[in-house]
Amino acid sequence: MNYSRFLTAVSAARKPSPIRMLTELQQRSPPSLISLAGGAPNPNTFPFRSAAITMNDGSTVSFDEPLMKRALQYSASNGIPELVTWLKSLQQSLHNPPSAAYSPERGQLDLCVTTGSQEGLSKVFEMLVNPGDNVLLDAPTYSGTLAALQPLGCNLINVPSDQHGMVPAALKEVLSRWDPSEVHQPSSTAPRVLYTIPNGGNPTGASMTTQRKQEVYELARLYDMLIIEDDPYYFLQFDKPWTPTFLSMDVDGRIIRTDSFSKILSSGLRIGFVTGPKPLVDRVVLHIQASTMHTSTFTQLMVFQLLQSWGQKGFLTHIDGVIEFYSKQRVAMLSSADKWLKELAEWHAPAAGMFLWIKLKGIADTQQLIMEKALEKEVLLVPGGVFMINSSKPCPYVRAAFSISTPQQIDEAFRRLSLLIREAQ
Ligand SMILES: Cc1ncc(COP(=O)(O)O)c(CNc2cc3ccccc3n(O)c2=O)c1O
């Protein structure tokens, strides 16, 4: 793969920070090294001494004095080494990516920690997307992605999708505007990037089938596109076996995958990770060096100690418990939807995630209904327009999350929504 053709001028211009290189050199050196180089503050001046975090199972994640001094200090921009190693091993076990054994130039799999997958997404978009570029995605899509992409001045092209995700035949039709043999010409306007949320899509709850992923991947090969696989709901798939990921079929090194611990460990700790070809992950890390420097060392060490004590088996056992919770929530929302909304709306049962995408019958646009009337009835949902490429276009959908409210609250909310719809029809 020729990765340079995908980089924006800004990303290509990024250079390693000399100071960060010295810091990382020092961290790799024997303790006998005396460094007067780094501008790191002296941790003995920090007011925090130790910490002990009690886990639900009664165990403790501890920070003794030496570890606390490390936790409160700067660390490597790609993530603390032990967490990066643990996550790479997890990706290997879950996805067995073909590119893991490749040379760096050929797109060897690499990984960096980010402050939530949101940071990973925004830095990946800024690495790849120039003003005027054509970028493919299946709308409706995550509003945070639109917020990161649209200011870059690109042209977002929608690829039709349904409850099983992006439709390969529709992608083929969209791409038929360009000749695959001409995509490498400097004047070509062919898309170089395709973004999708393959599991438990936000807001649609849609999940791509393996067959569709394979067909989309082959089209990405034909037109030499990168695929951004934004997959924060991968661990919230209700049925096993979990669907193979784009990363697991990535023989070319053209997948950039963003994962998140927000839906399974904590959303406030802000731990995500970007997995992809080393030439591209390196560019994301250079951007991190020049922006946040790194994700909180304390947070990374807290999560790493937990993962180390769990092991992959324990991690997956925890996830089983999370899935069981959301599965019950989903059942509650679907039964309340059947009870209150059957004649008034349409929806598909999601196979993953935490969202129900509901089409209200007889209502052209939900924006006003939700933002004005719903508050009167004391029920809040997200009007579907915020997930569309053109948010001003009328949209008859609303997004309902079954993550926080109790089954009883969900039932009452849908009773209120049913009154709202009847009044508005
Ligand atoms: C498809 C997709 N990709 C990336 C992310 C970012 O997750 P991160 O790892 O935590 O950074 C998300 C998070 N989605 C949301 C977040 C959120 C935060 C506050 C309030 C509301 C929020 N709503 O509604 C959301 O959908 C997502 O759905």
Short mmCIF file of C-alpha atoms and ligand atoms in Angstrom, two decimals:
data_model
loop_
_atom_site.label_atom_id
_atom_site.label_comp_id
_atom_site.label_asym_id
_atom_site.label_seq_id
_atom_site.Cartn_x
_atom_site.Cartn_y
_atom_site.Cartn_z
CA MET A 1 0.00 0.00 0.00
CA ASN A 2 1.15 3.52 -0.81
CA TYR A 3 0.06 5.31 2.36
CA SER A 4 1.46 8.72 1.40
CA ARG A 5 -1.37 9.24 -1.12
CA PHE A 6 -3.85 9.22 1.75
CA LEU A 7 -2.18 11.85 3.95
CA THR A 8 -3.18 15.50 4.12
CA ALA A 9 -0.38 18.04 3.70
CA VAL A 10 -0.66 18.87 7.42
CA SER A 11 -0.27 15.24 8.47
CA ALA A 12 2.63 14.66 6.06
CA ALA A 13 4.39 17.71 7.51
CA ARG A 14 4.31 16.44 11.10
CA LYS A 15 7.74 15.60 12.54
CA PRO A 16 8.67 13.75 15.75
CA SER A 17 9.05 16.08 18.73
CA PRO A 18 12.77 16.09 19.71
CA ILE A 19 11.86 16.47 23.38
CA ARG A 20 9.46 13.53 23.28
CA MET A 21 12.14 11.45 21.57
CA LEU A 22 14.60 12.29 24.36
CA THR A 23 12.00 11.42 27.00
CA GLU A 24 11.30 8.09 25.39
CA LEU A 25 15.05 7.45 24.94
CA GLN A 26 15.52 8.15 28.65
CA GLN A 27 12.67 5.79 29.57
CA ARG A 28 14.43 3.04 27.56
CA SER A 29 17.83 3.71 29.22
CA PRO A 30 19.33 2.06 32.34
CA PRO A 31 18.75 3.86 35.69
CA SER A 32 22.47 4.75 35.72
CA LEU A 33 21.74 7.33 33.01
CA ILE A 34 21.68 10.88 34.45
CA SER A 35 19.35 13.06 32.42
CA LEU A 36 19.32 16.82 32.53
CA ALA A 37 17.32 16.79 29.31
CA GLY A 38 13.63 16.46 29.95
CA GLY A 39 11.57 19.33 31.24
CA ALA A 40 9.51 16.96 33.35
CA PRO A 41 8.48 18.30 36.77
CA ASN A 42 9.83 16.58 39.91
CA PRO A 43 7.11 14.17 41.13
CA ASN A 44 8.28 14.64 44.72
CA THR A 45 6.59 18.03 44.57
CA PHE A 46 3.23 16.47 43.69
CA PRO A 47 0.69 16.47 46.56
CA PHE A 48 -0.75 13.01 45.75
CA ARG A 49 0.87 10.06 47.61
CA SER A 50 -1.09 6.85 46.87
CA ALA A 51 -4.51 5.51 45.85
CA ALA A 52 -6.60 2.40 46.23
CA ILE A 53 -9.61 1.88 43.98
CA THR A 54 -12.13 -0.70 45.18
CA MET A 55 -13.62 -2.89 42.45
CA ASN A 56 -17.15 -4.35 42.45
CA ASP A 57 -15.71 -7.81 43.20
CA GLY A 58 -14.01 -6.43 46.32
CA SER A 59 -10.52 -6.46 44.84
CA THR A 60 -8.40 -3.31 44.77
CA VAL A 61 -6.46 -1.47 42.09
CA SER A 62 -3.62 0.13 44.05
CA PHE A 63 -1.13 2.92 43.46
CA ASP A 64 1.72 2.73 45.99
CA GLU A 65 4.09 5.70 46.26
CA PRO A 66 6.48 4.75 43.41
CA LEU A 67 3.61 3.86 41.07
CA MET A 68 1.76 7.05 41.97
CA LYS A 69 4.85 9.10 41.06
CA ARG A 70 4.89 7.36 37.67
CA ALA A 71 1.13 7.75 37.24
CA LEU A 72 1.36 11.50 37.78
CA GLN A 73 4.19 11.98 35.28
CA TYR A 74 4.34 12.42 31.51
CA SER A 75 4.39 9.19 29.49
CA ALA A 76 4.74 7.93 25.90
CA SER A 77 2.48 9.52 23.27
CA ASN A 78 1.33 6.17 21.84
CA GLY A 79 0.33 4.89 25.30
CA ILE A 80 2.08 3.32 28.27
CA PRO A 81 3.98 0.29 26.95
CA GLU A 82 2.27 -2.36 29.06
CA LEU A 83 -1.22 -1.19 28.03
CA VAL A 84 -0.24 -1.00 24.35
CA THR A 85 1.13 -4.56 24.59
CA TRP A 86 -2.02 -5.82 26.33
CA LEU A 87 -4.29 -4.21 23.74
CA LYS A 88 -2.24 -5.51 20.80
CA SER A 89 -2.54 -9.00 22.26
CA LEU A 90 -6.31 -8.51 22.63
CA GLN A 91 -6.63 -7.43 18.99
CA GLN A 92 -4.58 -10.43 17.91
CA SER A 93 -6.83 -12.79 19.89
CA LEU A 94 -10.11 -11.21 18.76
CA HIS A 95 -9.37 -10.41 15.12
CA ASN A 96 -6.23 -12.33 14.09
CA PRO A 97 -5.42 -9.52 11.64
CA PRO A 98 -3.42 -10.67 8.57
CA SER A 99 -1.35 -7.47 8.74
CA ALA A 100 0.11 -8.32 12.16
CA ALA A 101 2.95 -10.22 10.47
CA TYR A 102 3.64 -7.64 7.74
CA SER A 103 6.68 -5.36 7.54
CA PRO A 104 6.11 -1.75 8.71
CA GLU A 105 6.27 -0.50 5.11
CA ARG A 106 3.67 -3.08 4.08
CA GLY A 107 1.30 -1.85 6.78
CA GLN A 108 2.28 -3.88 9.85
CA LEU A 109 -0.45 -3.66 12.45
CA ASP A 110 0.21 -1.03 15.09
CA LEU A 111 -1.87 0.49 17.89
CA CYS A 112 -1.98 3.67 19.95
CA VAL A 113 -4.06 4.69 22.96
CA THR A 114 -6.31 7.73 22.53
CA THR A 115 -8.42 9.82 24.90
CA GLY A 116 -11.63 8.09 23.94
CA SER A 117 -12.23 6.86 20.42
CA GLN A 118 -13.54 10.33 19.72
CA GLU A 119 -9.96 11.62 19.82
CA GLY A 120 -8.91 8.76 17.59
CA LEU A 121 -11.62 9.55 15.06
CA SER A 122 -10.90 13.27 14.95
CA LYS A 123 -7.15 12.71 14.50
CA VAL A 124 -7.70 10.05 11.83
CA PHE A 125 -10.04 12.34 9.93
CA GLU A 126 -7.55 15.23 10.16
CA MET A 127 -4.82 12.89 8.90
CA LEU A 128 -6.77 11.78 5.82
CA VAL A 129 -9.34 14.39 4.79
CA ASN A 130 -8.57 17.52 2.78
CA PRO A 131 -11.09 20.27 1.96
CA GLY A 132 -13.08 19.21 -1.08
CA ASP A 133 -12.35 15.48 -0.70
CA ASN A 134 -15.18 13.06 -1.38
CA VAL A 135 -15.70 10.92 1.76
CA LEU A 136 -18.09 7.96 1.83
CA LEU A 137 -20.23 7.04 4.83
CA ASP A 138 -23.61 5.51 5.57
CA ALA A 139 -25.95 8.13 7.05
CA PRO A 140 -27.60 8.49 9.45
CA THR A 141 -24.40 8.34 11.45
CA TYR A 142 -22.87 9.34 14.78
CA SER A 143 -23.23 13.10 15.30
CA GLY A 144 -19.70 13.25 16.77
CA THR A 145 -18.34 11.99 13.45
CA LEU A 146 -20.25 14.62 11.51
CA ALA A 147 -18.98 17.26 13.97
CA ALA A 148 -15.39 16.16 13.32
CA LEU A 149 -15.71 15.69 9.55
CA GLN A 150 -17.89 18.52 8.26
CA PRO A 151 -15.63 21.42 9.42
CA LEU A 152 -12.85 19.86 7.31
CA GLY A 153 -14.76 21.05 4.24
CA CYS A 154 -15.05 17.61 2.66
CA ASN A 155 -17.97 16.43 0.54
CA LEU A 156 -19.80 13.69 2.44
CA ILE A 157 -21.38 11.17 0.08
CA ASN A 158 -24.06 8.97 1.57
CA VAL A 159 -23.99 5.24 0.80
CA PRO A 160 -27.51 3.80 1.27
CA SER A 161 -27.85 1.34 4.14
CA ASP A 162 -30.51 -0.66 5.96
CA GLN A 163 -30.81 -2.58 9.23
CA HIS A 164 -27.95 -4.80 8.04
CA GLY A 165 -25.64 -1.87 7.46
CA MET A 166 -24.12 -0.42 4.29
CA VAL A 167 -25.52 -1.95 1.09
CA PRO A 168 -22.59 -3.15 -1.12
CA ALA A 169 -24.60 -2.82 -4.35
CA ALA A 170 -25.35 0.80 -3.43
CA LEU A 171 -21.64 1.41 -2.72
CA LYS A 172 -20.79 -0.09 -6.12
CA GLU A 173 -23.31 2.26 -7.74
CA VAL A 174 -21.89 5.31 -5.96
CA LEU A 175 -18.34 4.33 -6.97
CA SER A 176 -19.32 3.70 -10.59
CA ARG A 177 -18.85 7.44 -11.19
CA TRP A 178 -15.10 6.79 -11.15
CA ASP A 179 -12.87 4.48 -13.17
CA PRO A 180 -10.87 2.24 -10.79
CA SER A 181 -7.89 2.40 -13.14
CA GLU A 182 -7.73 6.21 -12.78
CA VAL A 183 -7.99 6.62 -9.01
CA HIS A 184 -4.23 7.17 -8.65
CA GLN A 185 -4.15 10.05 -11.10
CA PRO A 186 -3.34 13.32 -9.25
CA SER A 187 -6.51 14.90 -10.66
CA SER A 188 -8.75 12.04 -9.54
CA THR A 189 -11.64 12.98 -7.24
CA ALA A 190 -12.36 9.36 -6.36
CA PRO A 191 -13.02 8.84 -2.62
CA ARG A 192 -10.01 7.58 -0.63
CA VAL A 193 -11.84 7.10 2.67
CA LEU A 194 -14.95 5.18 3.69
CA TYR A 195 -16.29 5.46 7.25
CA THR A 196 -18.78 3.11 8.87
CA ILE A 197 -20.02 1.90 12.25
CA PRO A 198 -20.29 -1.85 11.66
CA ASN A 199 -21.96 -2.99 14.89
CA GLY A 200 -24.91 -1.52 16.78
CA GLY A 201 -24.76 1.57 14.62
CA ASN A 202 -25.32 4.95 16.22
CA PRO A 203 -28.16 5.94 15.76
CA THR A 204 -29.67 3.10 13.72
CA GLY A 205 -28.65 0.04 15.75
CA ALA A 206 -27.73 -1.55 12.40
CA SER A 207 -25.09 -4.29 12.26
CA MET A 208 -23.26 -5.29 9.07
CA THR A 209 -23.26 -8.92 8.01
CA THR A 210 -19.97 -10.67 7.30
CA GLN A 211 -20.96 -11.04 3.65
CA ARG A 212 -21.54 -7.31 3.30
CA LYS A 213 -18.23 -6.51 4.98
CA GLN A 214 -16.42 -8.81 2.55
CA GLU A 215 -18.09 -7.16 -0.45
CA VAL A 216 -17.39 -3.65 0.87
CA TYR A 217 -13.77 -4.63 1.54
CA GLU A 218 -13.36 -5.90 -2.04
CA LEU A 219 -14.73 -2.62 -3.41
CA ALA A 220 -12.27 -0.73 -1.17
CA ARG A 221 -9.48 -2.84 -2.71
CA LEU A 222 -10.70 -2.13 -6.25
CA TYR A 223 -10.79 1.65 -5.70
CA ASP A 224 -7.80 1.69 -3.27
CA MET A 225 -9.73 3.19 -0.36
CA LEU A 226 -9.07 3.09 3.39
CA ILE A 227 -11.93 1.95 5.63
CA ILE A 228 -12.38 3.60 9.02
CA GLU A 229 -14.04 0.93 11.16
CA ASP A 230 -15.54 2.85 14.07
CA ASP A 231 -16.61 0.04 16.40
CA PRO A 232 -17.37 1.17 19.99
CA TYR A 233 -20.33 -1.27 20.16
CA TYR A 234 -18.32 -4.31 19.03
CA PHE A 235 -18.33 -5.56 22.62
CA LEU A 236 -22.10 -4.99 22.87
CA GLN A 237 -23.15 -7.61 20.30
CA PHE A 238 -26.01 -9.54 21.88
CA ASP A 239 -25.46 -12.80 20.01
CA LYS A 240 -22.35 -14.94 19.64
CA PRO A 241 -20.22 -15.60 17.71
CA TRP A 242 -19.46 -11.94 17.21
CA THR A 243 -19.34 -10.88 13.57
CA PRO A 244 -15.86 -10.88 12.00
CA THR A 245 -14.46 -7.36 11.79
CA PHE A 246 -13.00 -5.55 8.80
CA LEU A 247 -9.67 -5.77 10.68
CA SER A 248 -9.90 -9.56 10.63
CA MET A 249 -10.11 -9.57 6.82
CA ASP A 250 -7.56 -6.82 6.20
CA VAL A 251 -5.05 -8.51 3.87
CA ASP A 252 -3.96 -5.16 2.39
CA GLY A 253 -3.48 -3.06 5.57
CA ARG A 254 -6.30 -0.65 4.61
CA ILE A 255 -8.37 -0.77 7.82
CA ILE A 256 -8.12 1.89 10.53
CA ARG A 257 -10.11 0.64 13.50
CA THR A 258 -11.21 2.77 16.45
CA ASP A 259 -12.16 0.89 19.62
CA SER A 260 -13.50 2.25 22.90
CA PHE A 261 -13.73 1.20 26.53
CA SER A 262 -16.49 3.73 27.09
CA LYS A 263 -19.38 1.31 26.82
CA ILE A 264 -17.77 -1.51 28.82
CA LEU A 265 -15.36 -0.09 31.47
CA SER A 266 -15.99 3.65 31.77
CA SER A 267 -16.92 6.55 29.51
CA GLY A 268 -15.40 9.15 31.88
CA LEU A 269 -11.93 7.56 31.97
CA ARG A 270 -11.65 8.37 28.24
CA ILE A 271 -9.75 5.30 26.99
CA GLY A 272 -9.93 4.42 23.31
CA PHE A 273 -7.42 2.90 20.91
CA VAL A 274 -6.64 3.18 17.22
CA THR A 275 -5.49 0.00 15.45
CA GLY A 276 -4.12 0.14 11.92
CA PRO A 277 -1.14 0.18 9.58
CA LYS A 278 2.03 1.48 11.29
CA PRO A 279 2.64 4.28 8.73
CA LEU A 280 -0.80 5.72 9.60
CA VAL A 281 -0.78 5.05 13.35
CA ASP A 282 2.62 6.80 13.46
CA ARG A 283 0.99 9.92 11.96
CA VAL A 284 -1.78 9.85 14.59
CA VAL A 285 0.89 9.60 17.32
CA LEU A 286 2.76 12.60 15.88
CA HIS A 287 -0.53 14.52 16.10
CA ILE A 288 -1.00 13.39 19.72
CA GLN A 289 2.55 14.61 20.48
CA ALA A 290 1.60 18.07 19.23
CA SER A 291 -1.80 18.19 20.95
CA THR A 292 -2.57 16.23 24.16
CA MET A 293 0.95 14.67 24.36
CA HIS A 294 -0.69 11.45 25.64
CA THR A 295 -3.78 10.05 27.39
CA SER A 296 -3.69 10.41 31.18
CA THR A 297 -0.92 8.18 32.58
CA PHE A 298 -2.91 7.63 35.78
CA THR A 299 -5.97 6.48 33.84
CA GLN A 300 -3.94 4.15 31.64
CA LEU A 301 -2.21 2.58 34.65
CA MET A 302 -5.55 2.18 36.45
CA VAL A 303 -7.10 0.40 33.47
CA PHE A 304 -3.97 -1.64 32.76
CA GLN A 305 -3.77 -2.97 36.34
CA LEU A 306 -7.40 -4.06 36.07
CA LEU A 307 -6.89 -5.73 32.69
CA GLN A 308 -3.70 -7.41 33.89
CA SER A 309 -5.54 -8.85 36.91
CA TRP A 310 -8.46 -10.00 34.75
CA GLY A 311 -6.52 -11.33 31.78
CA GLN A 312 -8.37 -11.60 28.46
CA LYS A 313 -10.63 -14.29 29.89
CA GLY A 314 -11.67 -12.11 32.79
CA PHE A 315 -12.13 -9.13 30.49
CA LEU A 316 -14.47 -11.14 28.24
CA THR A 317 -16.33 -12.48 31.30
CA HIS A 318 -16.93 -8.89 32.42
CA ILE A 319 -18.24 -8.09 28.94
CA ASP A 320 -20.67 -11.00 29.16
CA GLY A 321 -22.16 -9.28 32.21
CA VAL A 322 -22.42 -5.97 30.38
CA ILE A 323 -24.11 -7.64 27.40
CA GLU A 324 -26.57 -9.36 29.73
CA PHE A 325 -27.53 -5.98 31.18
CA TYR A 326 -28.06 -4.28 27.81
CA SER A 327 -29.84 -7.33 26.45
CA LYS A 328 -32.45 -7.02 29.21
CA GLN A 329 -32.70 -3.28 28.54
CA ARG A 330 -33.25 -3.97 24.86
CA VAL A 331 -36.03 -6.45 25.64
CA ALA A 332 -37.66 -3.85 27.88
CA MET A 333 -37.52 -1.16 25.19
CA LEU A 334 -38.79 -3.45 22.43
CA SER A 335 -41.72 -4.69 24.54
CA SER A 336 -42.67 -1.13 25.50
CA ALA A 337 -42.39 -0.07 21.87
CA ASP A 338 -44.74 -2.92 20.92
CA LYS A 339 -47.12 -1.91 23.70
CA TRP A 340 -47.30 1.84 23.01
CA LEU A 341 -46.01 2.55 19.48
CA LYS A 342 -47.12 -0.34 17.27
CA GLU A 343 -49.62 1.66 15.13
CA LEU A 344 -47.69 4.89 15.50
CA ALA A 345 -44.14 4.02 14.48
CA GLU A 346 -41.75 1.50 12.87
CA TRP A 347 -38.36 0.12 14.03
CA HIS A 348 -35.94 -2.81 13.74
CA ALA A 349 -34.65 -4.72 16.75
CA PRO A 350 -30.94 -3.90 17.12
CA ALA A 351 -28.45 -6.81 17.25
CA ALA A 352 -25.94 -4.72 19.20
CA GLY A 353 -25.43 -1.38 20.90
CA MET A 354 -27.79 0.71 22.97
CA PHE A 355 -30.06 2.52 20.51
CA LEU A 356 -33.48 2.07 18.92
CA TRP A 357 -34.06 4.04 15.70
CA ILE A 358 -37.78 4.80 15.48
CA LYS A 359 -39.64 6.13 12.44
CA LEU A 360 -42.73 8.06 13.53
CA LYS A 361 -45.70 7.60 11.19
CA GLY A 362 -47.50 10.63 9.80
CA ILE A 363 -44.81 13.04 10.99
CA ALA A 364 -42.47 14.51 8.37
CA ASP A 365 -39.93 15.96 10.77
CA THR A 366 -39.38 15.20 14.46
CA GLN A 367 -37.15 18.19 15.26
CA GLN A 368 -39.92 20.53 16.43
CA LEU A 369 -41.98 17.74 17.97
CA ILE A 370 -39.07 16.67 20.16
CA MET A 371 -37.48 19.99 20.93
CA GLU A 372 -40.73 21.72 21.87
CA LYS A 373 -43.60 19.33 22.49
CA ALA A 374 -41.64 16.41 23.99
CA LEU A 375 -40.28 18.58 26.77
CA GLU A 376 -43.86 19.59 27.66
CA LYS A 377 -44.67 15.89 28.00
CA GLU A 378 -41.41 15.42 29.93
CA VAL A 379 -39.89 12.88 27.59
CA LEU A 380 -36.59 13.44 25.74
CA LEU A 381 -35.26 11.65 22.65
CA VAL A 382 -32.85 12.76 19.94
CA PRO A 383 -34.49 14.06 16.75
CA GLY A 384 -33.14 12.09 13.77
CA GLY A 385 -32.02 15.17 11.84
CA VAL A 386 -28.87 15.54 13.96
CA PHE A 387 -27.55 12.27 12.51
CA MET A 388 -28.09 13.22 8.88
CA ILE A 389 -25.46 14.75 6.58
CA ASN A 390 -27.89 17.61 5.96
CA SER A 391 -29.40 18.23 9.39
CA SER A 392 -31.90 20.76 8.01
CA LYS A 393 -33.65 18.12 5.89
CA PRO A 394 -36.90 16.86 7.44
CA CYS A 395 -36.39 13.53 9.23
CA PRO A 396 -39.25 11.40 10.63
CA TYR A 397 -36.94 9.42 12.96
CA VAL A 398 -35.98 9.71 16.62
CA ARG A 399 -33.19 7.90 18.48
CA ALA A 400 -34.03 6.28 21.81
CA ALA A 401 -31.26 4.99 24.08
CA PHE A 402 -31.94 2.00 26.34
CA SER A 403 -28.73 2.43 28.31
CA ILE A 404 -29.65 4.52 31.35
CA SER A 405 -33.42 4.51 32.06
CA THR A 406 -35.06 1.62 33.94
CA PRO A 407 -37.58 -0.61 32.14
CA GLN A 408 -40.33 1.20 34.06
CA GLN A 409 -39.04 4.61 32.95
CA ILE A 410 -38.72 3.40 29.34
CA ASP A 411 -42.34 2.20 29.44
CA GLU A 412 -43.61 5.52 30.80
CA ALA A 413 -41.47 7.45 28.30
CA PHE A 414 -43.00 5.53 25.40
CA ARG A 415 -46.50 6.07 26.83
CA ARG A 416 -45.79 9.82 26.81
CA LEU A 417 -44.31 9.60 23.31
CA SER A 418 -47.44 7.81 22.06
CA LEU A 419 -49.61 10.69 23.31
CA LEU A 420 -47.26 13.13 21.63
CA ILE A 421 -47.47 11.35 18.29
CA ARG A 422 -51.26 11.06 18.38
CA GLU A 423 -51.56 14.80 19.08
CA ALA A 424 -49.13 15.66 16.26
CA GLN A 425 -50.59 13.37 13.58
C1 LIG B 1 -20.21 5.48 16.86
C2 LIG B 1 -19.44 6.19 17.94
N1 LIG B 1 -18.12 6.42 17.74
C3 LIG B 1 -17.39 7.04 18.69
C4 LIG B 1 -17.97 7.46 19.88
C5 LIG B 1 -17.07 8.14 20.92
O1 LIG B 1 -16.90 7.32 22.03
P1 LIG B 1 -15.71 7.55 23.06
O2 LIG B 1 -14.85 6.32 22.97
O3 LIG B 1 -16.38 7.67 24.41
O4 LIG B 1 -14.95 8.76 22.69
C6 LIG B 1 -19.33 7.26 20.11
C7 LIG B 1 -19.97 7.76 21.38
N2 LIG B 1 -21.33 8.13 21.25
C8 LIG B 1 -21.92 9.01 22.10
C9 LIG B 1 -21.23 9.65 23.10
C10 LIG B 1 -21.94 10.56 23.95
C11 LIG B 1 -21.25 11.25 24.97
C12 LIG B 1 -21.97 12.12 25.79
C13 LIG B 1 -23.33 12.34 25.60
C14 LIG B 1 -24.01 11.66 24.59
C15 LIG B 1 -23.32 10.78 23.76
N3 LIG B 1 -23.98 10.11 22.73
O5 LIG B 1 -25.33 10.30 22.54
C16 LIG B 1 -23.32 9.24 21.91
O6 LIG B 1 -23.94 8.66 20.99
C17 LIG B 1 -20.08 6.60 19.12
O7 LIG B 1 -21.39 6.35 19.30
#
